[in-house]
Amino acid sequence: MKVLRWIVTAALLVLAAMVLLWLVSHWMPVPKARQQALALMEQPPHFEGANAFDAIWLLDFDDVPDSARAALIAEDGRRIAAAARTPLGDAAADGGLLEQVPRAALGRYPHVADMDVICSWGGGECLPQVRAAPDALAQSLQSQQALLARIAALSRYDHYQSPFVADARAPLPRWTLLQRSAAAHALAHVQGHSDAALAGICSDTRTGRMLMSRSDGLVPAMLGAGMVRGNVRLLAEVLAELPLDQPLPPACNGVFSRPAADALSMCTAMRGEFQLVSSANLDQEHPLAFLVWDARKFRAATAERLQGACLPAAAHALEADQPVRWPVPSPQSLWRLECAANAVGCILGDIAGPAYVAYTTRLQDAGASLRAAEALLWLRGYQQGPAADALQAMPADLRGQARPLQLDAQGQRLQVALYGRPGSNEWLSLPLPASRLPD
């Protein structure tokens, strides 16, 4: 009997200790540093002008009348909001953990026809690929004309901002469709319509600049940076085959210029990513949910992890054109006091943060690409001797200090270092203007 009494007493003491531990954890205040991070990352974006969201959201559907756009997007917004209210893991309600929300336009309007990507933004040179099979490409592009017109129209917009509730189950626009226009511009040049090709390249670059600098999410910012770099490379290929005195079309005015440092900041994009990553919604109606989940503490911890792009150190690095890096904490033990009353929050916090260091310098590299493009245009107007002499005569701020422009060993290409991934040794290498004209 005495042994049983000791067992019961011990069990009660353990239970009391667990309850006390949970209470201490539950009532622990959010650390001040995390409160500040949360306030920093919860600031909404402030954009002015025309929003490209509607046009990009429906980019992959042909024959959608303007009069139907608002209703389709409103329906998608209602579906995504309903999914966001569905707790994660409620299989009976959503059929799976992250099942994507179906779009309202599906089945009502035809999808854009499939087409192989001939000229990808990150692939090899575009013009040789087009010259290898121009007739086949022209045939493929016949089914893409409506899409190409929609892509061209994107350059008229000022920013990209989603009106939808942030939720991981929301579908993404078909961003990769934006690459298809590069092949059309290259084909126009190959067929002798270089002015049209240059106008298209400049239009797409303008769109890329808008996406990378004035969008509310990480994905559109990264796609915009890729679009800029890909079109700068195509511009250089075309200019290498044109005389130095051939003027650029009006569509190119102001497109290829060095962006200001704040235009390369990932802060707004990372705030959008924060809203997405921290949107996890556990079933609050479950009677035991409060024991393992604290939404505010989860959001605060997530904000602390993602705030790097919005801190003064990032702005200073951008001004100096030094690589922007911020540390992402490694997964920590669940045996921390803060996790006693927020176990699920701690688990999600450790698995919801990808290695953002892989993205931190992509906008900077896109900025370096634009500086290189501006330098190519400057070199076209400088006709006083060899390229090496021209490079020495180039204005110092255009040539750069942290990453100075330089010629390759043969003196036929302009190069600039890319930050890329930590430890990588990558370069953007562009042919010089008129360097590929026949002798």
CSV table of N, CA and C in Angstrom, one decimal, residues 201-319:
chain,number,residue,atom,x,y,z
A,201,ILE,N,12.6,42.9,-76.5
A,201,ILE,CA,13.6,42.6,-75.5
A,201,ILE,C,13.5,43.7,-74.4
A,202,CYS,N,13.4,45.0,-74.8
A,202,CYS,CA,13.3,46.1,-73.9
A,202,CYS,C,12.0,46.1,-73.1
A,203,SER,N,10.9,45.7,-73.8
A,203,SER,CA,9.6,45.6,-73.1
A,203,SER,C,9.7,44.5,-72.0
A,204,ASP,N,10.2,43.4,-72.3
A,204,ASP,CA,10.3,42.3,-71.3
A,204,ASP,C,11.3,42.7,-70.2
A,205,THR,N,12.3,43.4,-70.5
A,205,THR,CA,13.2,43.8,-69.4
A,205,THR,C,12.5,44.8,-68.5
A,206,ARG,N,11.7,45.7,-69.1
A,206,ARG,CA,10.9,46.6,-68.2
A,206,ARG,C,10.0,45.8,-67.3
A,207,THR,N,9.4,44.8,-67.8
A,207,THR,CA,8.5,43.9,-67.0
A,207,THR,C,9.3,43.3,-65.9
A,208,GLY,N,10.5,42.7,-66.2
A,208,GLY,CA,11.3,42.1,-65.2
A,208,GLY,C,11.8,43.0,-64.1
A,209,ARG,N,12.1,44.3,-64.5
A,209,ARG,CA,12.5,45.2,-63.5
A,209,ARG,C,11.3,45.5,-62.5
A,210,MET,N,10.1,45.6,-63.1
A,210,MET,CA,9.0,45.8,-62.2
A,210,MET,C,8.8,44.7,-61.3
A,211,LEU,N,8.9,43.5,-61.7
A,211,LEU,CA,8.6,42.3,-60.9
A,211,LEU,C,9.7,42.2,-59.8
A,212,MET,N,10.9,42.4,-60.1
A,212,MET,CA,12.0,42.2,-59.1
A,212,MET,C,12.0,43.3,-58.1
A,213,SER,N,11.6,44.5,-58.4
A,213,SER,CA,11.7,45.6,-57.5
A,213,SER,C,10.4,46.0,-56.8
A,214,ARG,N,9.3,45.7,-57.5
A,214,ARG,CA,8.0,46.2,-57.0
A,214,ARG,C,6.9,45.1,-57.0
A,215,SER,N,7.2,44.0,-56.3
A,215,SER,CA,6.3,42.9,-56.1
A,215,SER,C,6.3,42.5,-54.7
A,216,ASP,N,5.2,41.8,-54.3
A,216,ASP,CA,5.0,41.5,-52.9
A,216,ASP,C,5.3,40.1,-52.5
A,217,GLY,N,6.1,39.4,-53.3
A,217,GLY,CA,6.4,38.0,-53.0
A,217,GLY,C,7.8,37.6,-53.5
A,218,LEU,N,8.3,36.6,-52.9
A,218,LEU,CA,9.7,36.1,-53.2
A,218,LEU,C,9.7,35.5,-54.6
A,219,VAL,N,8.7,34.8,-55.0
A,219,VAL,CA,8.7,34.1,-56.3
A,219,VAL,C,8.6,35.2,-57.4
A,220,PRO,N,7.7,36.1,-57.4
A,220,PRO,CA,7.8,37.1,-58.5
A,220,PRO,C,9.1,37.9,-58.6
A,221,ALA,N,9.6,38.2,-57.4
A,221,ALA,CA,10.9,39.0,-57.4
A,221,ALA,C,12.0,38.1,-58.0
A,222,MET,N,12.1,36.9,-57.7
A,222,MET,CA,13.1,36.0,-58.3
A,222,MET,C,12.9,35.8,-59.8
A,223,LEU,N,11.6,35.7,-60.2
A,223,LEU,CA,11.3,35.5,-61.6
A,223,LEU,C,11.7,36.8,-62.4
A,224,GLY,N,11.4,37.9,-61.7
A,224,GLY,CA,11.8,39.2,-62.4
A,224,GLY,C,13.3,39.3,-62.6
A,225,ALA,N,14.0,38.9,-61.6
A,225,ALA,CA,15.5,39.0,-61.7
A,225,ALA,C,16.0,38.1,-62.8
A,226,GLY,N,15.4,36.9,-62.9
A,226,GLY,CA,15.8,36.0,-64.0
A,226,GLY,C,15.4,36.6,-65.3
A,227,MET,N,14.3,37.2,-65.4
A,227,MET,CA,13.8,37.8,-66.7
A,227,MET,C,14.8,38.9,-67.1
A,228,VAL,N,15.2,39.7,-66.2
A,228,VAL,CA,16.2,40.8,-66.5
A,228,VAL,C,17.5,40.2,-67.0
A,229,ARG,N,18.0,39.2,-66.3
A,229,ARG,CA,19.3,38.7,-66.7
A,229,ARG,C,19.2,38.0,-68.1
A,230,GLY,N,18.1,37.3,-68.3
A,230,GLY,CA,17.9,36.6,-69.6
A,230,GLY,C,17.8,37.6,-70.8
A,231,ASN,N,17.1,38.7,-70.6
A,231,ASN,CA,16.9,39.6,-71.6
A,231,ASN,C,18.2,40.5,-71.9
A,232,VAL,N,18.9,40.7,-70.8
A,232,VAL,CA,20.2,41.4,-71.0
A,232,VAL,C,21.1,40.6,-71.9
A,233,ARG,N,21.2,39.3,-71.6
A,233,ARG,CA,22.0,38.4,-72.5
A,233,ARG,C,21.5,38.4,-73.9
A,234,LEU,N,20.2,38.4,-74.1
A,234,LEU,CA,19.7,38.4,-75.5
A,234,LEU,C,20.0,39.7,-76.2
A,235,LEU,N,19.8,40.8,-75.4
A,235,LEU,CA,20.2,42.1,-76.0
A,235,LEU,C,21.6,42.1,-76.5
A,236,ALA,N,22.5,41.6,-75.7
A,236,ALA,CA,23.9,41.6,-76.1
A,236,ALA,C,24.2,40.8,-77.3
A,237,GLU,N,23.5,39.7,-77.4
A,237,GLU,CA,23.6,38.8,-78.6
A,237,GLU,C,23.2,39.6,-79.9
A,238,VAL,N,22.1,40.3,-79.8
A,238,VAL,CA,21.5,41.0,-80.9
A,238,VAL,C,22.4,42.2,-81.3
A,239,LEU,N,22.9,43.0,-80.3
A,239,LEU,CA,23.7,44.1,-80.5
A,239,LEU,C,25.1,43.7,-81.1
A,240,ALA,N,25.5,42.5,-80.8
A,240,ALA,CA,26.8,42.0,-81.4
A,240,ALA,C,26.7,41.9,-82.9
A,241,GLU,N,25.5,41.7,-83.4
A,241,GLU,CA,25.3,41.5,-84.8
A,241,GLU,C,24.8,42.7,-85.6
A,242,LEU,N,24.7,43.8,-84.9
A,242,LEU,CA,24.2,45.1,-85.5
A,242,LEU,C,25.3,46.1,-85.6
A,243,PRO,N,25.2,47.0,-86.5
A,243,PRO,CA,26.2,48.1,-86.6
A,243,PRO,C,26.1,49.0,-85.4
A,244,LEU,N,27.1,49.7,-85.1
A,244,LEU,CA,27.2,50.5,-83.9
A,244,LEU,C,26.2,51.7,-84.0
A,245,ASP,N,26.0,52.2,-85.2
A,245,ASP,CA,25.1,53.3,-85.4
A,245,ASP,C,23.7,53.0,-85.6
A,246,GLN,N,23.3,51.8,-85.4
A,246,GLN,CA,21.8,51.5,-85.5
A,246,GLN,C,21.2,51.9,-84.2
A,247,PRO,N,20.2,52.8,-84.3
A,247,PRO,CA,19.6,53.3,-83.0
A,247,PRO,C,18.7,52.2,-82.4
A,248,LEU,N,18.5,52.3,-81.1
A,248,LEU,CA,17.5,51.5,-80.4
A,248,LEU,C,16.1,52.1,-80.5
A,249,PRO,N,15.1,51.3,-80.6
A,249,PRO,CA,13.7,51.8,-80.7
A,249,PRO,C,13.3,52.6,-79.4
A,250,PRO,N,12.3,53.4,-79.5
A,250,PRO,CA,11.9,54.2,-78.3
A,250,PRO,C,11.5,53.4,-77.1
A,251,ALA,N,11.1,52.1,-77.4
A,251,ALA,CA,10.7,51.3,-76.3
A,251,ALA,C,11.8,51.0,-75.3
A,252,CYS,N,13.1,51.2,-75.8
A,252,CYS,CA,14.2,51.0,-74.9
A,252,CYS,C,14.7,52.1,-74.1
A,253,ASN,N,14.0,53.3,-74.2
A,253,ASN,CA,14.4,54.5,-73.5
A,253,ASN,C,14.3,54.2,-72.0
A,254,GLY,N,15.4,54.4,-71.3
A,254,GLY,CA,15.5,54.3,-69.8
A,254,GLY,C,15.4,52.9,-69.3
A,255,VAL,N,15.4,51.9,-70.1
A,255,VAL,CA,15.3,50.5,-69.6
A,255,VAL,C,16.6,50.0,-69.1
A,256,PHE,N,17.7,50.2,-69.8
A,256,PHE,CA,19.0,49.6,-69.4
A,256,PHE,C,19.8,50.7,-68.7
A,257,SER,N,19.5,50.8,-67.4
A,257,SER,CA,20.2,51.7,-66.6
A,257,SER,C,20.4,51.1,-65.2
A,258,ARG,N,21.5,51.5,-64.5
A,258,ARG,CA,21.7,50.9,-63.2
A,258,ARG,C,20.6,51.3,-62.3
A,259,PRO,N,20.0,50.3,-61.6
A,259,PRO,CA,19.0,50.5,-60.6
A,259,PRO,C,19.5,51.1,-59.4
A,260,ALA,N,18.7,51.9,-58.7
A,260,ALA,CA,19.1,52.4,-57.4
A,260,ALA,C,19.3,51.2,-56.4
A,261,ALA,N,20.0,51.4,-55.3
A,261,ALA,CA,20.3,50.3,-54.4
A,261,ALA,C,19.0,49.8,-53.8
A,262,ASP,N,18.0,50.7,-53.5
A,262,ASP,CA,16.8,50.2,-52.8
A,262,ASP,C,15.9,49.5,-53.8
A,263,ALA,N,16.2,49.6,-55.1
A,263,ALA,CA,15.4,48.8,-56.1
A,263,ALA,C,15.9,47.3,-56.1
A,264,LEU,N,17.0,47.1,-55.5
A,264,LEU,CA,17.5,45.7,-55.4
A,264,LEU,C,17.3,45.1,-54.0
A,265,SER,N,16.5,45.7,-53.2
A,265,SER,CA,16.2,45.2,-51.9
A,265,SER,C,15.2,44.1,-51.9
A,266,MET,N,15.4,43.0,-51.2
A,266,MET,CA,14.5,41.9,-51.1
A,266,MET,C,13.5,42.1,-49.9
A,267,CYS,N,13.5,43.3,-49.3
A,267,CYS,CA,12.7,43.4,-48.1
A,267,CYS,C,11.2,43.2,-48.3
A,268,THR,N,10.6,43.9,-49.3
A,268,THR,CA,9.2,43.8,-49.6
A,268,THR,C,8.9,42.3,-50.0
A,269,ALA,N,9.7,41.7,-50.8
A,269,ALA,CA,9.5,40.3,-51.2
A,269,ALA,C,9.5,39.4,-50.1
A,270,MET,N,10.5,39.6,-49.1
A,270,MET,CA,10.6,38.7,-48.0
A,270,MET,C,9.4,38.9,-47.0
A,271,ARG,N,8.9,40.1,-47.0
A,271,ARG,CA,7.7,40.3,-46.2
A,271,ARG,C,6.5,39.5,-46.7
A,272,GLY,N,6.4,39.4,-48.0
A,272,GLY,CA,5.4,38.6,-48.6
A,272,GLY,C,5.6,37.1,-48.3
A,273,GLU,N,6.9,36.7,-48.4
A,273,GLU,CA,7.3,35.4,-48.0
A,273,GLU,C,7.0,35.1,-46.6
A,274,PHE,N,7.2,36.0,-45.7
A,274,PHE,CA,6.9,35.9,-44.3
A,274,PHE,C,5.4,35.6,-44.1
A,275,GLN,N,4.5,36.4,-44.8
A,275,GLN,CA,3.1,36.2,-44.7
A,275,GLN,C,2.7,34.7,-45.1
A,276,LEU,N,3.4,34.2,-46.2
A,276,LEU,CA,3.1,32.9,-46.7
A,276,LEU,C,3.5,31.8,-45.7
A,277,VAL,N,4.8,31.9,-45.3
A,277,VAL,CA,5.4,30.9,-44.4
A,277,VAL,C,4.7,30.9,-43.0
A,278,SER,N,4.2,32.0,-42.6
A,278,SER,CA,3.7,32.1,-41.2
A,278,SER,C,2.1,31.9,-41.2
A,279,SER,N,1.6,31.5,-42.4
A,279,SER,CA,0.1,31.4,-42.5
A,279,SER,C,-0.4,30.1,-42.0
A,280,ALA,N,0.4,29.3,-41.5
A,280,ALA,CA,-0.1,28.0,-41.0
A,280,ALA,C,-1.3,28.1,-40.0
A,281,ASN,N,-2.3,27.4,-40.2
A,281,ASN,CA,-3.5,27.5,-39.5
A,281,ASN,C,-3.9,26.1,-38.9
A,282,LEU,N,-3.6,26.0,-37.6
A,282,LEU,CA,-4.0,24.8,-36.9
A,282,LEU,C,-5.4,24.8,-36.5
A,283,ASP,N,-6.0,23.7,-36.3
A,283,ASP,CA,-7.4,23.6,-35.9
A,283,ASP,C,-7.6,24.1,-34.5
A,284,GLN,N,-8.1,25.4,-34.4
A,284,GLN,CA,-8.2,26.0,-33.1
A,284,GLN,C,-9.4,25.5,-32.3
A,285,GLU,N,-10.3,24.7,-33.0
A,285,GLU,CA,-11.5,24.2,-32.3
A,285,GLU,C,-11.2,22.9,-31.7
A,286,HIS,N,-10.0,22.3,-32.0
A,286,HIS,CA,-9.6,21.0,-31.3
A,286,HIS,C,-9.4,21.3,-29.8
A,287,PRO,N,-9.9,20.6,-28.9
A,287,PRO,CA,-9.9,20.9,-27.5
A,287,PRO,C,-8.5,20.9,-27.0
A,288,LEU,N,-7.5,20.3,-27.6
A,288,LEU,CA,-6.1,20.3,-27.1
A,288,LEU,C,-5.2,21.1,-27.9
A,289,ALA,N,-5.7,21.9,-28.9
A,289,ALA,CA,-4.8,22.7,-29.8
A,289,ALA,C,-4.0,23.7,-29.0
A,290,PHE,N,-4.6,24.3,-28.0
A,290,PHE,CA,-4.0,25.3,-27.2
A,290,PHE,C,-2.7,24.8,-26.5
A,291,LEU,N,-2.7,23.5,-26.3
A,291,LEU,CA,-1.5,22.9,-25.5
A,291,LEU,C,-0.2,22.9,-26.3
A,292,VAL,N,-0.4,22.9,-27.7
A,292,VAL,CA,0.8,22.7,-28.5
A,292,VAL,C,1.0,23.8,-29.6
A,293,TRP,N,0.1,24.8,-29.5
A,293,TRP,CA,0.2,25.8,-30.6
A,293,TRP,C,-0.1,27.2,-30.1
A,294,ASP,N,0.9,28.1,-30.5
A,294,ASP,CA,0.7,29.5,-30.1
A,294,ASP,C,1.1,30.3,-31.4
A,295,ALA,N,0.0,30.7,-32.1
A,295,ALA,CA,0.2,31.3,-33.4
A,295,ALA,C,1.1,32.6,-33.4
A,296,ARG,N,0.9,33.4,-32.4
A,296,ARG,CA,1.7,34.7,-32.3
A,296,ARG,C,3.1,34.4,-32.1
A,297,LYS,N,3.5,33.4,-31.2
A,297,LYS,CA,4.9,33.1,-31.0
A,297,LYS,C,5.5,32.5,-32.2
A,298,PHE,N,4.7,31.7,-33.0
A,298,PHE,CA,5.2,31.1,-34.2
A,298,PHE,C,5.5,32.2,-35.2
A,299,ARG,N,4.6,33.1,-35.4
A,299,ARG,CA,4.8,34.2,-36.3
A,299,ARG,C,6.0,35.1,-35.9
A,300,ALA,N,6.2,35.3,-34.6
A,300,ALA,CA,7.3,36.1,-34.2
A,300,ALA,C,8.6,35.4,-34.5
A,301,ALA,N,8.7,34.1,-34.2
A,301,ALA,CA,9.9,33.4,-34.5
A,301,ALA,C,10.2,33.4,-36.0
A,302,THR,N,9.2,33.2,-36.8
A,302,THR,CA,9.3,33.2,-38.2
A,302,THR,C,9.8,34.6,-38.7
A,303,ALA,N,9.3,35.6,-38.1
A,303,ALA,CA,9.7,37.0,-38.5
A,303,ALA,C,11.2,37.2,-38.2
A,304,GLU,N,11.6,36.7,-37.0
A,304,GLU,CA,13.0,36.9,-36.7
A,304,GLU,C,13.9,36.2,-37.7
A,305,ARG,N,13.5,35.1,-38.2
A,305,ARG,CA,14.3,34.3,-39.1
A,305,ARG,C,14.4,34.9,-40.5
A,306,LEU,N,13.3,35.7,-40.9
A,306,LEU,CA,13.2,36.2,-42.3
A,306,LEU,C,13.5,37.7,-42.4
A,307,GLN,N,13.8,38.3,-41.3
A,307,GLN,CA,13.9,39.8,-41.3
A,307,GLN,C,15.2,40.3,-41.9
A,308,GLY,N,16.1,39.4,-42.2
A,308,GLY,CA,17.5,39.9,-42.6
A,308,GLY,C,17.5,40.9,-43.7
A,309,ALA,N,16.6,40.7,-44.7
A,309,ALA,CA,16.6,41.6,-45.9
A,309,ALA,C,16.1,43.0,-45.5
A,310,CYS,N,15.5,43.1,-44.4
A,310,CYS,CA,14.9,44.4,-44.0
A,310,CYS,C,15.7,45.2,-43.0
A,311,LEU,N,16.8,44.6,-42.6
A,311,LEU,CA,17.7,45.2,-41.6
A,311,LEU,C,18.7,46.2,-42.2
A,312,PRO,N,19.1,47.2,-41.4
A,312,PRO,CA,20.1,48.2,-42.0
A,312,PRO,C,21.3,47.6,-42.6
A,313,ALA,N,21.8,46.4,-42.1
A,313,ALA,CA,23.0,45.8,-42.7
A,313,ALA,C,22.8,45.5,-44.1
A,314,ALA,N,21.6,45.0,-44.5
A,314,ALA,CA,21.3,44.7,-45.9
A,314,ALA,C,21.3,45.9,-46.7
A,315,ALA,N,20.7,47.0,-46.3
A,315,ALA,CA,20.7,48.3,-47.0
A,315,ALA,C,22.2,48.8,-47.2
A,316,HIS,N,23.0,48.7,-46.2
A,316,HIS,CA,24.4,49.1,-46.3
A,316,HIS,C,25.1,48.3,-47.3
A,317,ALA,N,24.9,47.0,-47.4
A,317,ALA,CA,25.5,46.1,-48.3
A,317,ALA,C,25.1,46.4,-49.8
A,318,LEU,N,23.8,46.7,-49.9
A,318,LEU,CA,23.4,47.1,-51.3
A,318,LEU,C,24.0,48.4,-51.8
A,319,GLU,N,24.2,49.4,-50.9
A,319,GLU,CA,24.8,50.6,-51.2
A,319,GLU,C,26.2,50.4,-51.7
